[in-house]
XYZ file of C-alpha atoms in Angstrom:
593
model
C 62.865 105.024 145.388
C 59.426 104.001 144.518
C 57.098 102.488 147.259
C 53.733 101.162 146.790
C 51.088 101.140 149.522
C 47.620 99.423 150.243
C 44.459 100.693 148.356
C 42.383 103.376 149.941
C 45.439 105.788 151.357
C 44.529 109.518 151.482
C 46.674 111.845 149.799
C 47.728 113.244 153.346
C 48.765 109.612 154.274
C 50.828 109.263 151.068
C 52.510 112.535 151.322
C 53.558 111.649 154.954
C 54.793 108.331 154.143
C 56.698 110.019 151.152
C 58.350 112.690 153.350
C 59.277 110.269 156.421
C 61.011 107.755 153.888
C 62.758 110.330 151.831
C 64.169 111.756 155.191
C 65.301 108.239 156.281
C 66.888 107.139 153.134
C 68.374 110.511 151.744
C 66.548 110.132 148.330
C 63.595 111.310 146.357
C 60.694 108.839 147.155
C 57.653 108.135 145.254
C 54.624 106.681 146.709
C 51.965 104.705 144.526
C 48.571 103.636 146.192
C 47.397 100.231 144.959
C 47.427 99.538 141.341
C 48.026 103.197 140.395
C 50.195 103.819 137.600
C 50.799 107.411 138.847
C 52.363 108.271 142.290
C 50.003 109.700 144.651
C 52.851 111.580 146.473
C 56.309 112.318 145.553
C 58.947 113.860 148.251
C 62.294 115.228 147.015
C 64.997 116.449 149.395
C 66.599 119.812 148.431
C 69.902 118.053 148.534
C 68.742 115.558 146.079
C 67.348 117.808 143.691
C 70.477 120.023 143.514
C 72.901 117.146 142.820
C 70.645 115.122 140.693
C 71.804 111.866 142.951
C 70.770 110.830 146.715
C 72.860 112.397 149.398
C 73.528 110.197 152.450
C 71.513 110.821 155.387
C 73.140 112.042 158.653
C 72.616 108.608 160.208
C 74.202 106.815 157.297
C 77.185 109.286 157.091
C 77.822 108.880 160.812
C 77.415 105.130 160.424
C 80.139 105.020 157.681
C 82.747 107.104 159.538
C 82.117 104.935 162.663
C 82.775 101.855 160.593
C 85.932 102.996 159.279
C 87.224 103.176 162.908
C 86.150 99.650 164.113
C 88.485 96.666 164.462
C 88.859 93.590 166.732
C 88.202 93.908 170.355
C 89.876 92.384 173.386
C 87.373 89.530 173.037
C 88.636 88.588 169.519
C 92.314 88.963 170.778
C 91.759 86.420 173.420
C 89.929 84.134 171.146
C 93.039 84.053 168.853
C 95.315 83.361 171.632
C 93.298 80.453 172.481
C 93.075 79.087 169.044
C 97.082 79.476 168.854
C 97.564 77.421 171.880
C 95.379 74.775 170.486
C 97.231 74.726 167.256
C 100.409 74.115 169.321
C 99.152 70.372 170.074
C 100.331 68.350 173.170
C 103.215 68.983 175.381
C 106.333 70.152 173.736
C 108.335 67.009 174.905
C 105.934 64.727 172.900
C 106.375 67.032 169.827
C 110.181 66.486 170.251
C 109.675 62.871 170.575
C 107.907 62.377 167.289
C 111.288 61.773 165.846
C 110.693 60.745 162.082
C 107.135 61.493 162.030
C 105.706 65.050 161.335
C 103.528 66.987 164.005
C 100.144 66.720 162.919
C 99.653 70.127 161.933
C 102.728 69.923 159.746
C 101.137 66.906 158.245
C 98.090 68.680 156.959
C 100.295 71.594 155.586
C 102.104 68.791 153.630
C 98.738 67.208 152.353
C 96.713 70.495 151.713
C 99.430 73.177 151.463
C 100.759 72.798 147.824
C 99.436 73.788 144.345
C 95.825 72.290 143.692
C 95.330 71.648 147.321
C 93.871 73.828 150.288
C 92.858 73.340 153.809
C 89.305 74.678 153.772
C 88.099 74.499 157.202
C 88.395 72.572 160.722
C 85.534 71.374 162.715
C 85.821 70.959 166.656
C 89.145 72.903 167.293
C 87.649 73.718 170.767
C 86.691 70.065 171.667
C 87.472 69.334 175.276
C 88.531 72.902 175.733
C 87.252 73.344 179.258
C 88.759 70.142 180.258
C 92.191 71.602 180.134
C 91.989 75.264 179.366
C 90.179 76.699 182.240
C 92.170 79.667 182.901
C 92.399 80.420 179.325
C 96.138 79.531 178.999
C 96.951 75.965 178.678
C 99.895 74.592 180.585
C 102.536 72.131 179.105
C 101.334 69.042 180.970
C 100.478 65.739 180.062
C 96.533 67.055 180.806
C 96.741 69.227 177.582
C 93.848 68.122 175.250
C 94.066 70.528 172.408
C 91.169 69.437 170.002
C 90.915 66.239 171.952
C 93.669 64.981 169.925
C 91.683 64.348 166.733
C 91.406 66.971 163.949
C 88.575 66.809 161.559
C 87.561 68.971 158.559
C 87.456 69.746 154.780
C 90.040 70.304 152.196
C 90.923 70.180 148.524
C 93.400 67.633 147.688
C 94.623 67.460 144.155
C 91.827 69.513 142.948
C 89.194 67.265 144.758
C 86.906 68.070 147.678
C 87.669 65.647 150.518
C 86.741 65.099 154.308
C 89.702 64.429 156.665
C 90.639 63.308 160.193
C 94.026 63.231 161.708
C 95.412 61.887 164.933
C 97.444 64.118 167.151
C 99.942 61.986 168.521
C 101.210 64.350 171.063
C 97.878 64.333 172.779
C 97.890 61.082 174.656
C 99.296 59.349 171.941
C 96.518 60.049 169.808
C 94.193 58.003 171.701
C 90.517 58.582 171.338
C 88.030 59.922 173.926
C 84.559 61.228 173.971
C 84.909 64.416 172.220
C 87.032 63.283 169.440
C 84.969 60.263 168.870
C 82.071 62.778 168.312
C 83.970 64.758 165.812
C 85.240 61.625 163.906
C 81.446 60.467 163.847
C 80.102 63.791 162.465
C 82.832 63.891 159.771
C 81.773 60.421 158.544
C 77.949 61.407 158.669
C 78.772 64.591 156.797
C 80.684 62.544 154.117
C 77.406 60.319 153.414
C 75.440 63.632 152.840
C 78.013 65.363 150.697
C 79.265 62.097 148.566
C 82.847 63.285 149.127
C 85.885 61.017 149.448
C 87.198 60.435 153.033
C 90.866 60.655 154.186
C 91.718 58.975 157.534
C 95.393 59.976 158.490
C 95.685 57.448 161.475
C 98.152 57.685 164.283
C 96.487 56.422 167.325
C 97.036 54.077 170.225
C 93.381 53.185 170.457
C 90.578 54.322 173.118
C 91.592 56.323 176.003
C 91.103 53.536 178.705
C 90.939 55.787 181.740
C 87.932 57.773 179.996
C 86.081 54.833 178.308
C 82.814 55.544 180.205
C 80.559 57.386 177.813
C 82.408 56.931 174.455
C 83.134 53.043 174.166
C 79.985 51.094 173.699
C 77.551 54.064 173.435
C 75.230 54.386 170.407
C 77.334 57.310 169.444
C 80.662 55.694 170.610
C 83.585 54.153 169.004
C 81.757 51.384 167.664
C 79.735 53.736 165.699
C 82.786 54.316 163.875
C 82.582 51.025 162.106
C 78.939 51.243 161.523
C 79.611 54.461 159.722
C 82.632 52.868 157.710
C 80.242 50.260 156.742
C 77.593 52.810 155.514
C 80.399 54.657 153.634
C 81.675 51.457 152.027
C 80.831 51.490 148.420
C 79.340 54.929 148.484
C 82.424 57.082 148.745
C 86.219 56.114 148.689
C 87.687 55.645 152.050
C 91.545 55.935 151.906
C 93.631 55.499 155.141
C 97.248 56.202 155.838
C 99.014 54.759 158.903
C 101.682 57.035 160.345
C 102.120 55.233 163.853
C 101.090 52.237 165.704
C 97.269 51.649 165.579
C 96.082 49.203 168.194
C 92.950 47.627 169.099
C 89.913 49.764 167.944
C 92.030 52.109 166.051
C 93.286 48.994 163.816
C 89.794 48.651 162.408
C 89.575 51.879 160.505
C 92.615 50.680 158.240
C 90.910 47.627 157.433
C 87.560 48.937 156.740
C 88.913 51.655 154.569
C 88.887 50.605 150.651
C 92.548 51.495 150.306
C 95.281 51.462 153.099
C 98.975 52.728 153.031
C 101.392 52.114 155.831
C 104.423 54.318 156.327
C 107.629 52.274 156.684
C 109.430 52.150 159.927
C 106.728 53.972 161.928
C 103.541 52.301 161.250
C 101.828 49.178 162.542
C 98.231 47.802 163.239
C 97.403 45.054 165.535
C 94.191 43.923 167.456
C 96.476 44.207 170.619
C 99.631 45.806 171.641
C 102.869 43.356 172.122
C 102.490 43.855 175.859
C 98.747 42.752 175.753
C 99.669 39.644 173.766
C 102.432 38.665 176.116
C 100.070 39.001 178.939
C 97.399 36.796 177.113
C 99.236 34.233 175.075
C 102.813 34.510 176.622
C 104.277 35.284 173.126
C 107.188 37.620 173.158
C 106.835 39.635 169.996
C 107.833 43.260 169.112
C 105.416 45.496 167.332
C 106.963 45.255 163.859
C 106.834 41.398 163.920
C 103.272 41.577 165.185
C 101.505 44.188 162.794
C 104.340 45.870 160.820
C 104.033 46.946 157.014
C 105.769 43.588 155.937
C 102.965 41.442 157.784
C 100.210 43.365 156.410
C 101.429 43.680 152.929
C 102.938 40.423 152.459
C 100.871 37.847 154.736
C 97.560 39.089 156.004
C 96.819 41.443 152.719
C 95.318 44.083 155.193
C 97.262 46.765 153.682
C 97.830 47.775 150.078
C 101.122 49.555 149.737
C 104.059 50.636 152.013
C 105.487 54.169 151.668
C 108.895 55.013 152.097
C 108.155 58.230 154.017
C 105.393 60.904 154.520
C 105.864 62.425 151.118
C 105.845 59.052 149.379
C 102.571 58.260 151.214
C 100.681 61.447 149.905
C 102.385 60.840 146.522
C 100.690 57.254 146.401
C 97.306 58.744 147.432
C 97.532 61.547 144.837
C 98.017 58.836 142.183
C 95.305 56.684 143.483
C 92.501 59.129 143.624
C 92.820 59.996 139.907
C 91.444 56.638 139.179
C 88.298 57.013 141.486
C 85.192 59.140 141.294
C 83.831 61.213 144.357
C 81.231 58.690 144.825
C 79.116 55.643 143.656
C 76.970 57.987 141.450
C 79.833 59.240 139.457
C 82.247 57.822 136.849
C 86.070 57.782 137.226
C 87.501 60.832 135.733
C 89.297 60.532 132.410
C 92.384 62.014 131.055
C 94.125 62.604 127.772
C 95.319 59.633 126.357
C 98.957 58.435 126.175
C 100.749 56.005 123.883
C 101.857 52.804 125.871
C 105.516 52.723 126.984
C 106.291 49.992 124.657
C 104.895 49.116 121.290
C 101.846 46.848 121.110
C 103.713 45.249 118.117
C 105.711 43.173 120.520
C 102.784 41.575 122.416
C 102.990 38.236 120.337
C 106.664 38.127 121.116
C 106.055 38.562 124.928
C 103.739 35.488 125.269
C 105.904 32.130 124.796
C 104.920 29.587 122.222
C 104.994 26.779 124.878
C 102.000 26.838 127.302
C 104.346 26.114 130.350
C 106.889 28.555 129.797
C 106.715 31.434 132.148
C 106.889 35.220 131.118
C 106.066 38.457 133.032
C 102.406 39.700 132.404
C 103.449 43.018 133.343
C 105.541 43.120 129.885
C 102.379 42.529 128.057
C 100.434 45.189 130.186
C 102.956 47.713 129.253
C 102.182 47.395 125.650
C 98.339 48.021 126.179
C 97.786 50.675 128.631
C 98.664 54.265 128.612
C 102.225 54.965 129.581
C 102.714 55.769 133.202
C 99.164 54.961 134.394
C 100.145 51.557 135.983
C 99.236 51.534 139.634
C 99.391 48.184 141.370
C 97.702 47.361 144.518
C 98.727 44.811 147.003
C 101.853 43.677 144.954
C 103.290 41.435 147.582
C 100.313 39.526 148.324
C 98.931 36.623 146.396
C 101.739 37.732 143.519
C 100.160 35.000 141.116
C 97.289 37.491 140.378
C 98.134 41.237 139.565
C 95.663 43.768 140.721
C 96.161 47.453 139.325
C 94.388 50.495 137.926
C 95.709 51.892 134.682
C 94.269 53.727 131.562
C 93.476 52.734 128.112
C 92.928 55.640 125.799
C 92.367 58.014 128.972
C 89.899 55.591 130.669
C 90.488 54.086 133.872
C 90.242 50.284 134.095
C 90.820 47.893 136.752
C 93.290 44.914 135.805
C 92.944 41.566 137.034
C 95.865 39.472 135.122
C 97.242 36.036 135.972
C 101.071 36.295 136.344
C 102.752 33.286 134.834
C 106.027 34.312 136.275
C 104.876 33.352 139.610
C 103.751 30.064 140.703
C 102.911 29.395 136.807
C 99.765 31.718 137.399
C 98.083 28.983 139.373
C 95.284 30.859 141.814
C 95.999 30.213 145.387
C 93.768 31.325 148.276
C 95.384 34.693 148.703
C 95.221 35.607 145.261
C 91.687 34.691 144.902
C 90.937 36.817 147.961
C 92.887 39.728 146.545
C 91.193 39.388 143.200
C 87.614 39.212 144.523
C 88.159 42.312 146.675
C 89.429 44.426 143.852
C 86.728 43.473 141.569
C 84.205 44.454 144.504
C 85.932 47.648 144.850
C 86.202 48.746 141.276
C 82.463 47.561 140.467
C 81.465 49.842 143.544
C 83.110 52.861 142.199
C 82.215 52.306 138.451
C 85.441 51.453 137.197
C 85.609 48.977 134.002
C 87.467 45.619 134.480
C 89.987 44.059 132.329
C 90.649 40.370 132.657
C 93.942 39.104 131.365
C 93.799 35.219 131.560
C 96.676 32.933 131.378
C 96.162 30.418 134.388
C 96.244 26.649 134.790
C 93.345 26.957 137.214
C 92.767 26.963 140.986
C 95.761 25.300 142.674
C 95.182 21.955 144.216
C 96.497 20.027 147.542
C 96.008 19.486 151.156
C 97.626 22.738 152.121
C 95.514 24.914 149.877
C 92.301 22.998 151.096
C 93.277 23.987 154.550
C 93.635 27.552 153.506
C 90.292 27.796 151.891
C 91.046 27.492 148.392
C 87.363 26.450 147.657
C 85.977 29.358 149.783
C 87.988 31.973 148.420
C 87.565 30.859 145.043
C 83.966 31.224 145.524
C 84.419 34.716 146.379
C 86.484 35.377 143.298
C 83.830 33.778 141.336
C 81.099 35.613 143.167
C 82.745 39.200 142.555
C 83.129 38.409 138.932
C 79.479 37.157 138.587
C 77.980 40.233 140.613
C 79.964 43.007 138.942
C 77.987 45.257 136.607
C 80.465 47.529 135.265
C 81.763 47.046 131.517
C 84.061 44.004 131.562
C 86.333 42.485 128.919
C 88.176 39.529 129.027
C 91.177 38.479 127.033
C 92.282 34.852 126.788
C 96.026 35.493 126.555
C 97.289 31.713 126.610
C 96.034 29.273 129.214
C 92.448 29.395 130.297
C 92.120 26.088 132.202
C 89.567 24.702 134.849
C 87.583 27.128 136.903
C 90.160 29.661 136.282
C 88.312 30.746 133.026
C 85.163 31.050 135.578
C 86.829 33.690 137.762
C 88.707 35.232 135.179
C 85.516 36.736 133.366
C 84.838 33.849 131.042
C 81.927 33.643 128.267
C 79.264 32.290 131.027
C 79.846 35.534 133.238
C 78.495 37.850 130.662
C 81.595 39.941 130.088
C 80.976 42.645 127.080
C 83.394 40.656 125.020
C 85.810 37.553 125.308
C 88.574 38.001 122.828
C 91.572 35.615 122.181
C 95.106 35.948 121.202
C 96.354 33.083 118.788
C 98.099 31.655 121.816
C 94.922 31.097 123.853
C 93.466 27.683 124.988
C 90.345 27.093 127.018
C 90.087 23.465 128.425
C 89.000 21.691 131.535
C 92.632 21.011 132.083
C 95.939 21.076 130.156
C 96.804 18.192 127.624
C 99.422 16.264 129.866
C 96.959 16.261 132.503
C 93.916 15.320 130.443
C 95.828 12.587 128.572
C 96.977 11.132 131.848
C 93.412 11.272 133.091
C 91.621 9.728 130.227
C 94.127 7.448 128.376
C 96.352 6.403 131.378
C 95.307 2.766 131.175
C 95.148 2.453 127.255
C 98.731 4.061 127.148
C 99.841 1.497 129.983
C 98.908 -1.365 127.596
C 101.355 -0.337 124.881
C 104.493 -2.198 125.641
C 106.730 -0.566 123.043
C 108.157 2.680 124.855
C 108.674 4.424 121.447
C 105.156 3.374 120.223
C 103.745 4.701 123.708
C 105.536 7.958 123.407
C 104.269 8.313 119.737
C 100.691 7.678 120.729
C 100.837 10.022 123.521
C 101.976 12.820 121.295
C 99.301 12.122 118.879
C 96.614 12.269 121.623
C 98.173 15.329 123.162
C 98.140 16.982 119.871
C 94.410 16.066 119.120
C 93.424 17.375 122.163
C 95.280 20.681 121.825
C 93.493 21.197 118.615
C 90.132 20.639 120.469
C 91.249 23.404 123.013
C 92.679 25.899 120.701
C 91.397 29.377 120.588
C 90.337 29.070 116.916
C 88.271 26.158 117.885
C 86.624 28.252 120.378
C 85.923 31.082 117.892
C 84.819 28.635 115.372
C 82.210 27.254 117.954
C 81.630 30.829 119.042
C 82.647 30.232 122.428
C 84.630 33.571 122.355
C 83.774 36.657 120.101
C 86.981 37.254 118.323
C 90.418 36.323 117.791
C 92.484 39.489 117.371
C 96.174 39.997 116.169
C 98.225 40.825 119.407
C 99.468 43.924 117.854
C 96.064 45.407 117.734
C 95.045 44.240 121.297
C 95.135 47.963 122.634
C 93.202 49.232 119.761
C 90.664 46.722 120.179
C 90.201 47.069 123.844
C 90.217 50.825 123.404
C 87.370 50.650 121.235
C 85.211 48.164 122.967
C 85.431 49.894 126.524
C 84.576 53.053 124.663
C 81.551 51.571 123.033
C 80.349 49.822 126.132
C 80.992 52.677 128.401
C 77.357 53.476 129.205
C 76.152 49.914 129.292
C 73.258 49.247 131.684
C 73.406 45.793 133.681
C 70.815 44.650 136.439
C 71.067 41.940 139.130
C 68.269 39.874 140.251
C 65.579 41.551 142.627
C 66.758 40.643 145.983
C 67.924 41.989 149.264
C 71.717 40.889 148.836
C 73.630 37.621 147.905
C 74.743 35.326 150.780
C 78.414 35.170 149.740
C 80.493 37.276 151.851
C-alpha cells in the first residue's frame, strides 16, 4: 500500500506511520512525503515478505470467522412474521366472499408474475400497522387493516417499468382512509418524477366514512388524488382496471384515467350507491343498471372496454401498452412490420360505387394496417366513428375513421366526443393520426341539437386543429359539410390529404344540393320526365364539381392514389414525416374544453 502525507514530516514520523498502518492492514506500506517520488519510509511485515502477498491481520481474520457464523436474529424473525400476517390481507371470511374475484395479492401475481413481468417492490406495507397490530399478532376481526387496504409499489409489466396501486377488498371493502390515501398520493407524485406509466387496479367502495376526518378535504386528502390525476394527464399514460363496485370518490379515478377497462359481471362505477340513489331520488335501481359495464361502454362512454374476466383484463392492457410511450417526452414503440391480413389490392372493391351504399370501414382498415395490430377503443359508443390503435409498417398510429355501416357514417354527438378525446390522447402521447373520411357530415335534427351536436362537434374540430403529431387524411368516399373539417381536411394542416378515386368533397351531397339550389326551378317543369332528366343532368354536373379529380386539379388535395397502393403510400408518408415539428400560438391554453 502507498500512502502520501503532508510535506515537512520527519523520517521518524514517516517510519512510525508506515509501521502502524502495516500492522493494521497486514501488508507492506510505503509512505511518501509531499511530492517526493521516492518513499520516505517502508515497513514490510515478515509474513508479507515471506509469502509475497499480504497476510490478513488478526482482526480481519477474526472478523471473517465471525461473519461466517452470523445470521438473522429474533428481531428479523419477528419482522418476517409481521410481514407474513400483513400479506394475508383482511379477515378470512372476506377472502372467502370474493367469489369470482381474485384476492389482491393473487391479482398482483397474475399481473407481475409471468415472463417479462416482475413485482419489484411495495411501499407502505406497514401503513396503519399500529392501529390493529399492537400485540404483534393480528387477530382475524373486522378491525384488521393490513397495508390500510391499499397496495402501492412498482413493477415490470411486459418489459415496461410501471407504478401501480391496488385496493384490497378484504379490508373494509377496499375503502380509503388516511394512510392508504397517503400511499396513493406518494405513488402518483413519484410517477410525475419518474415519467413511468401508472396502473390503477381499482376495487373500492369509496372513502371510509367513519374515519373521514383527516383525509377527505385536507390538502393531502382524497381530493388531491384528482389534482394529481390532472397533473399526470398527458404526462404519463394512466390505465385503470375495475374489479368491483367503485362508488363515490373511488369512481373518479377510472374517469380521470386515460384508458379504463371494466371486468364483466363484477365491476361498476357510480357517483352514489343504489341505496343512496334511492334515498335521494326515490329511484329503485340495482348496481348493474346504475353503473355496470354496459352503461359505461354503451351509454356514458366513461369506459373503453369490457373484459370477460381478470385474465382478459390483463391481456387487454398488455396489448394497449404496446402502442404507448412511457411518457410525453418519448415516441411510441415500433415493432417489426407485418403484412396486412388482407391484400391491399381489394381496397377498391371494398368501397361501393354508389355514395349512399353502406359498407364496413374495417374491411378497408384490414387491408392497410399490419396484421393483428388493430386495437379498437370504445367500440360500442358512438359507433359511427371508429377509434383504434394499429400499426402501419411497424409504426403505431391512431385511426379515426367514419363507419358507413352505422348510421351511414353521419357524425352524432357521442361519436364526436369519442373522436375528440381519442385525438387528444393520441396527440398527448405522440401517436400519429390517420383519418379515413367517408361521412355525409354532422347529423342534423332537434334531438341532436338537444344532445349538443354543435358543442361536441366544436370539440372534435378543436382537437383536430390543436394536434401537433404527424397526421394523414384519406378521402375514401364522401367528405361532406363540416365532416371534412373534423376529419383532418386540408384547412387543418395535415401532412397530406390524399384521395381515392371514389372520393368527393362538398358542402353537401348531390341530392341535397339540387333540392336546396334548384327546387323552385325544377318545380316549374310540368313534364315529369323532363323534370327528372333535368334533375339528373344537374346532379351529374354537381358530382363533377365535387369529384376528387377536380379537387386534385385545383390542388385542394395533395394526390389521388390507386387504392391498392394506399398502405404503401401511407407507410412512406408516415415515415417521412416522423420527426416533423409543429408549434401552436404562444398562449396559456385554449378556452375549448
